[in-house]
mmCIF file of C-alpha atoms in Angstrom:
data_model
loop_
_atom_site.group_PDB
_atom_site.id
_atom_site.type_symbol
_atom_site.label_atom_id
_atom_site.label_comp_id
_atom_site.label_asym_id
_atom_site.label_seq_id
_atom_site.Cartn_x
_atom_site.Cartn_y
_atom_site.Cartn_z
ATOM 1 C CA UNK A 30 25.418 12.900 -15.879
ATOM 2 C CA UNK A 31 21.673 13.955 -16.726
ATOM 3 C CA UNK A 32 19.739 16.479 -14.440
ATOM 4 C CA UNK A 33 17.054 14.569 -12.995
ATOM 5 C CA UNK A 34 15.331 17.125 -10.770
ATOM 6 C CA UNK A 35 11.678 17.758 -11.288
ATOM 7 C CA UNK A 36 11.911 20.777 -13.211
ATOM 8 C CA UNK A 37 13.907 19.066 -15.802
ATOM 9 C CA UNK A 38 12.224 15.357 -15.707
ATOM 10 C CA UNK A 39 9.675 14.450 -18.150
ATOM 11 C CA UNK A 40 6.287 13.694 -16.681
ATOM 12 C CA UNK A 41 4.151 11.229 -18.233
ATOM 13 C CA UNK A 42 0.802 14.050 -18.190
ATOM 14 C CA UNK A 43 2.815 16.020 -20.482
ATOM 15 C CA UNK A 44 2.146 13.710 -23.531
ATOM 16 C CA UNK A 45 1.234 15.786 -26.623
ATOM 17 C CA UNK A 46 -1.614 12.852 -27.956
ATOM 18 C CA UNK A 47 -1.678 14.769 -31.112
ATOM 19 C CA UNK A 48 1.676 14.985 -32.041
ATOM 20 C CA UNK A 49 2.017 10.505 -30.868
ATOM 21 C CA UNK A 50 -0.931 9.733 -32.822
ATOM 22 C CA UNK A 51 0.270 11.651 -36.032
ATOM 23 C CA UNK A 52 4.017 10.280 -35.622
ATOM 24 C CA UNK A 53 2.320 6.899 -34.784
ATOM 25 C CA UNK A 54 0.266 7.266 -38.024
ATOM 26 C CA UNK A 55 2.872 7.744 -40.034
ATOM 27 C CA UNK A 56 5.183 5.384 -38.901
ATOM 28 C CA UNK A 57 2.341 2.853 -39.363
ATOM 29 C CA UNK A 58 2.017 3.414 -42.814
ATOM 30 C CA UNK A 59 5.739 3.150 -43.442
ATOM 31 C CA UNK A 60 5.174 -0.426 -41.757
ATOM 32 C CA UNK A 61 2.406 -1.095 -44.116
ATOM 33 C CA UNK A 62 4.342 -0.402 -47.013
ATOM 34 C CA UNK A 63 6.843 -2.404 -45.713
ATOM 35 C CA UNK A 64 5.329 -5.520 -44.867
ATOM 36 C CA UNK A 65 3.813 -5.122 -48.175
ATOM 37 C CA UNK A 66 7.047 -4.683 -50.280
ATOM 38 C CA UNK A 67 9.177 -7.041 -48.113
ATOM 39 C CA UNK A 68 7.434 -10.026 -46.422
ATOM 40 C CA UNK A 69 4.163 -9.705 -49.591
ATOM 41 C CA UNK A 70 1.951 -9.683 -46.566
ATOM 42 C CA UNK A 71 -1.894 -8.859 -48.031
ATOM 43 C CA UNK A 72 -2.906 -5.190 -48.240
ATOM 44 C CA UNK A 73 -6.161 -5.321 -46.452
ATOM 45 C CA UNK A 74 -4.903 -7.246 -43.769
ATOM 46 C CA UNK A 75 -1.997 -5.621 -42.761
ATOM 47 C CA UNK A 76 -3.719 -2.441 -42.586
ATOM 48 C CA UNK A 77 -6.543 -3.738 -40.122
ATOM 49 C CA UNK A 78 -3.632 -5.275 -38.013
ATOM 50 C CA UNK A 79 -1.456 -1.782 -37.604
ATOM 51 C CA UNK A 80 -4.954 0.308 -37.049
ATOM 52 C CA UNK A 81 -5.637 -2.237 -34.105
ATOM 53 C CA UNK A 82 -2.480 -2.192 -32.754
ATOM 54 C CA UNK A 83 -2.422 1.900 -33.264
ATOM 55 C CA UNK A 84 -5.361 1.948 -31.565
ATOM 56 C CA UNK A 85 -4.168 -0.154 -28.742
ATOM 57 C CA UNK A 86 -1.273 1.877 -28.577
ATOM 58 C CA UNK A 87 -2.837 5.003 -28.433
ATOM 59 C CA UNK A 88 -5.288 3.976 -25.440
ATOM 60 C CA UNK A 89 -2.437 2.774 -23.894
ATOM 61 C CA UNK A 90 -0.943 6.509 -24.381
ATOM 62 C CA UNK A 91 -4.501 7.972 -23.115
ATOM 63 C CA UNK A 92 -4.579 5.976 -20.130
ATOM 64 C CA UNK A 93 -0.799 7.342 -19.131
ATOM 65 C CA UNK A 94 -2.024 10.744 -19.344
ATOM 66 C CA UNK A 95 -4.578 10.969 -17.444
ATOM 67 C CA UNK A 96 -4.476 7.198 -14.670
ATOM 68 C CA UNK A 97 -3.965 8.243 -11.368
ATOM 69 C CA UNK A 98 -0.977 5.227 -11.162
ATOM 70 C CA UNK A 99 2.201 6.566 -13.126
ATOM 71 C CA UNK A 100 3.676 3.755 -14.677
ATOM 72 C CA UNK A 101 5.778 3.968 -18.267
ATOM 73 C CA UNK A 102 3.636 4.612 -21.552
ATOM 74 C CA UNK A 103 5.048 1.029 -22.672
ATOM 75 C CA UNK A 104 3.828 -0.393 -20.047
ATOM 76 C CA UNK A 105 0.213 0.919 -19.993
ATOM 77 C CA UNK A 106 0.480 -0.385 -23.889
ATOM 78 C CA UNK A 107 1.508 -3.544 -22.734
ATOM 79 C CA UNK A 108 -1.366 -3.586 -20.135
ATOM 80 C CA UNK A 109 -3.624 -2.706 -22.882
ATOM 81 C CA UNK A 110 -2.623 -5.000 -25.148
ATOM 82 C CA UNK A 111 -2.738 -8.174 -23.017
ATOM 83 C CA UNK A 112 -6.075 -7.490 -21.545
ATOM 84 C CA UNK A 113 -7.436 -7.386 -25.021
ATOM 85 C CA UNK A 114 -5.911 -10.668 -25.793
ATOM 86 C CA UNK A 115 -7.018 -12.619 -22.940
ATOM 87 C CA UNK A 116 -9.025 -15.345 -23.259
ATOM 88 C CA UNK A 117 -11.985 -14.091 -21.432
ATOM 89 C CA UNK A 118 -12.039 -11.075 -23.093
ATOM 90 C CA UNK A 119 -14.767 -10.214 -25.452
ATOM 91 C CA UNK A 120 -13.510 -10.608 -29.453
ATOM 92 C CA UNK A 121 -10.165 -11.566 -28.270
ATOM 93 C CA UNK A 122 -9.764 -14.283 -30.945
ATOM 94 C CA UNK A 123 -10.163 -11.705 -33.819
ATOM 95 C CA UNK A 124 -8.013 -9.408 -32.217
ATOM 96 C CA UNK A 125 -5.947 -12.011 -32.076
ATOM 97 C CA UNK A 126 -6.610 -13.457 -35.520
ATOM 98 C CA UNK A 127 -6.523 -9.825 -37.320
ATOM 99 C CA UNK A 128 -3.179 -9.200 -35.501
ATOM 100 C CA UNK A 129 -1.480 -12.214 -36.942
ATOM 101 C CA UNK A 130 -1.419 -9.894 -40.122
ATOM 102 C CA UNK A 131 1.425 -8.038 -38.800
ATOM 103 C CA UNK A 132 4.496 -8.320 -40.081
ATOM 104 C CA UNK A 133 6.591 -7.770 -36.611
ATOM 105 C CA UNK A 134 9.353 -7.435 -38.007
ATOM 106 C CA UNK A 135 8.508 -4.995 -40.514
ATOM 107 C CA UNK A 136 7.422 -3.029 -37.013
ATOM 108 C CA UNK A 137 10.570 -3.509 -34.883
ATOM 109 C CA UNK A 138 12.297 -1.749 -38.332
ATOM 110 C CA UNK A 139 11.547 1.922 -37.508
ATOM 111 C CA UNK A 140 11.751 1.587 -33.592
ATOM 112 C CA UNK A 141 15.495 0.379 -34.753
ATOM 113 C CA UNK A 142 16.305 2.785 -37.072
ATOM 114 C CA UNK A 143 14.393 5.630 -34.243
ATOM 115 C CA UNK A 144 17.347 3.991 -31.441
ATOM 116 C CA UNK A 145 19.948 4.114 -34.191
ATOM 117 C CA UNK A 146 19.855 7.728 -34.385
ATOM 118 C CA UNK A 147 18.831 8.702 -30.988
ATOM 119 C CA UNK A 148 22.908 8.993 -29.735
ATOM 120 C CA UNK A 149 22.702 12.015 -27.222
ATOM 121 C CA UNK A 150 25.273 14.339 -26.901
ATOM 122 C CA UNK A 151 27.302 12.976 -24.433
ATOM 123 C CA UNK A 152 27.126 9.704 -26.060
ATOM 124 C CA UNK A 153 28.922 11.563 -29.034
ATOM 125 C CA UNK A 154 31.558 13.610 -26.670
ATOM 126 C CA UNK A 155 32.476 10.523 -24.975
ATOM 127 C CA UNK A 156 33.161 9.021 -28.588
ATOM 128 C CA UNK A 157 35.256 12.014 -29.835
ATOM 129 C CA UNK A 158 37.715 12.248 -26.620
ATOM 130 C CA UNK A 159 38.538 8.545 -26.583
ATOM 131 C CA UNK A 160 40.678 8.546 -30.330
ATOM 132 C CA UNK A 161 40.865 6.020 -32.622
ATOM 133 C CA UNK A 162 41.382 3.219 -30.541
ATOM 134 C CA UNK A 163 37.612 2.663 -29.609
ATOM 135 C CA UNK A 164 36.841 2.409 -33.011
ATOM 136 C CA UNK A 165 39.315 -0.401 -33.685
ATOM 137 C CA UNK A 166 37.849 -1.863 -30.557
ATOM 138 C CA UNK A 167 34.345 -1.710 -31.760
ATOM 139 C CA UNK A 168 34.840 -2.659 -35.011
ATOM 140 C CA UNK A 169 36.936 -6.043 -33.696
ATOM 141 C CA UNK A 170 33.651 -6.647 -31.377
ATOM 142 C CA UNK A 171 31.321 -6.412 -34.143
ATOM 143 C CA UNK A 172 33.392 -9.248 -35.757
ATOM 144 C CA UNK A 173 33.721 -11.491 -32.740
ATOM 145 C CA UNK A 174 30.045 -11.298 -32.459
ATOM 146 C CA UNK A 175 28.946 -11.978 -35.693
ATOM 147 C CA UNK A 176 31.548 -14.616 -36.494
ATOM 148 C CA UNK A 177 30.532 -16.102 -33.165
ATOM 149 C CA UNK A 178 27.069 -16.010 -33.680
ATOM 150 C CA UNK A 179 27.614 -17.552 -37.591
ATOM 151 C CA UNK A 180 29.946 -20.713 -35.509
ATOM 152 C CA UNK A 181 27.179 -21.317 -33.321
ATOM 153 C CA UNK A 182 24.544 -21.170 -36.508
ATOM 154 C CA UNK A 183 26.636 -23.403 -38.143
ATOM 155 C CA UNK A 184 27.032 -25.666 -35.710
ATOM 156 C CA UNK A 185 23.573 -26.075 -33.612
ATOM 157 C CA UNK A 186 21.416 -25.237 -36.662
#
């Protein structure tokens, strides 16, 4: 069981924007290269599209610092994101055009990978003390889903 009290709880006004806009940075330009190497998306392109989605991303992380309404960074983003695209909004079809450039898969990669590795502790001691047999279970899940999932490929597509 976590500790949630307050003196242990993350608070949103905490956010060090320096450290989120250099990891976002980087991450960013790992996704370029990506959807460059992978999908052959166009340089140029591809670049504008991850700076205006880093920059939506990091008003998004501004406005969770410091708005008076606490709400999840992801969903200030979110906020941030559709307002920009709406159709009233001003310059929302090049936003809109310039994002298309994105390769979205090539950015769900590293958020992945990021959730992959991000097993806590007790994730890891819960693992260890129950034996072998949850990794026979796991691994005969994994196969029920794929082969599941490759039937109903096979058969509906």
């Amino acid at each position: 069981m976590t500790d949630i009290t307050p003196e242990n709880r993350s608070d949103s006004r905490d956010l060090d924007l320096g450290y989120h806009a250099t990891v976002l940075a980087i991450v960013s330009l790992l996704v370029w290269v990506g959807q460059t190497v992978g999908p052959a998306k166009p340089l140029v392109p591809g670049l504008i599209a991850l700076f205006i989605l880093y920059l939506m991303t990091m008003v998004g992380l501004i406005i969770t610092k410091y708005a008076p309404i606490r709400l999840p960074s992801v969903a200030w983003i979110s906020l941030v994101g559709i307002v920009l695209t709406l159709p009233w909004t001003p310059g929302n079809a090049w936003i809109t055009d310039q994002v298309a450039n994105a390769d979205f898969l090539a950015l769900a990669t590293p958020c992945l990978a990021y959730a992959g590795i991000a097993i806590a502790k007790r994730e890891m001691d819960v693992a260890k003390t129950s034996g072998w047999k949850i990794a026979v279970i796991a691994v005969l899940v994994m196969i029920g889903t794929y082969v599941g999932s490759a039937t109903i490929a096979e058969l509906l597509l």
